[in-house]
């Protein structure tokens, strides 16, 4: 019998877990002739009763295990810890809020266990229930990122993934501190089947992502998988130098004072652009700084 590990990063999910647990055990029951299950929750430094609930579930059900972080390390660290502790032949990562419907698991299992695919994932085909601005920026991110990054990220693809042990081991080899799972899943390769579905609203509790957090996360995605922004300063520099030479010639020929004002503006503009470019360099320097420190991705306080 094959073992399926269900990895669930959970941060302040006291309202969702009592709904999630029955839903996932129902699926385990449905599939009992095909596979065994273990449920591996990662309490990402929750401030509510999440850990209490996990302790109780662990007492009641020997299939429930958990890792509890010493503080909030973010969902990416939660996924990493979950993958590290999973024992299954297959691992499925999913959210605790039922936005990743457990009903897809049997279908995902079919795709992957047949050997046709190494990974099955879901993809939102609509952004129903999501703000207009958020949808707009999200779709901009995919377009830009796919243009300039080494990896292709499928639009609407989610962190809901069913993977083989081989793929999980490959992901664990990427021990980087700045983690961007969507990029990592794509970078390791393997054949992935995307199942399209309508967006589902959160079952309970509230989202932990503010617009600002999402914006930072998307920058993470670009800086972690593309060096293209580093080339911007050079291109701009060449263009600016050419412009400066032309202006100098023009200034020598025409002695109007309006030109002096114009040049002042240009100088200011150049200053501004330089600052932007330094900013881009700084981004990568900061990334290197964190990688070189080589800190662990998370600190666990309690593991059962
Ligand atoms: N999550 C986490 N750590 C965090 C933020 C979120 O482990 O710092 C978990 C959260 O408990 C949920 C999943 O990541 O299981 C997705 O979070 P959420 O539903 O808030 O995001 P959204 O669905 O709005 O993108
Ligand atoms: Mg959610």
Coordinates of N, CA and C in Angstrom, one line a residue, residues 5 13 77 102 126 141 146 153-155 157 164 195 230 242 269 276 294:
X5 N 1.3 11.6 2.0 CA 1.4 12.6 3.0 C 0.7 13.9 2.6
X13 N -5.3 29.2 12.0 CA -6.4 28.5 11.3 C -7.4 27.8 12.3
X77 N 8.3 28.7 4.3 CA 9.0 27.9 5.3 C 8.1 26.8 5.8
X102 N -10.3 19.2 -1.2 CA -9.7 17.8 -1.1 C -10.3 16.8 -2.1
X126 N -11.0 31.0 -13.1 CA -11.6 32.3 -12.9 C -11.1 32.9 -11.6
X141 N 1.9 40.3 -13.2 CA 3.0 39.6 -12.6 C 3.4 38.4 -13.5
X146 N 7.1 35.7 -16.7 CA 7.4 34.7 -17.7 C 8.2 35.2 -18.8
X153 N 5.9 30.1 -15.2 CA 4.9 29.9 -14.2 C 3.5 30.0 -14.8
X154 N 2.8 28.9 -14.7 CA 1.5 28.9 -15.4 C 0.5 29.8 -14.6
X155 N -0.2 30.7 -15.4 CA -1.1 31.6 -14.8 C -2.2 30.9 -14.0
X157 N -1.8 29.0 -11.5 CA -1.4 27.8 -10.9 C -1.3 28.0 -9.4
X164 N 5.3 13.2 -6.7 CA 6.0 11.9 -6.3 C 7.1 12.2 -5.4
X195 N -5.2 20.8 -13.4 CA -6.6 20.6 -13.5 C -7.2 21.9 -13.2
X230 N 18.9 43.1 -13.5 CA 20.3 43.6 -13.3 C 20.9 44.2 -14.6
X242 N 24.5 58.3 -24.6 CA 24.2 58.8 -26.0 C 23.5 60.1 -26.0
X269 N 17.0 64.0 -13.9 CA 16.5 62.7 -14.4 C 17.5 61.6 -14.3
X276 N 17.5 54.5 -9.1 CA 16.7 53.3 -9.4 C 17.6 52.1 -9.6
X294 N 23.2 31.9 5.3 CA 22.8 30.5 5.4 C 22.1 30.1 6.7

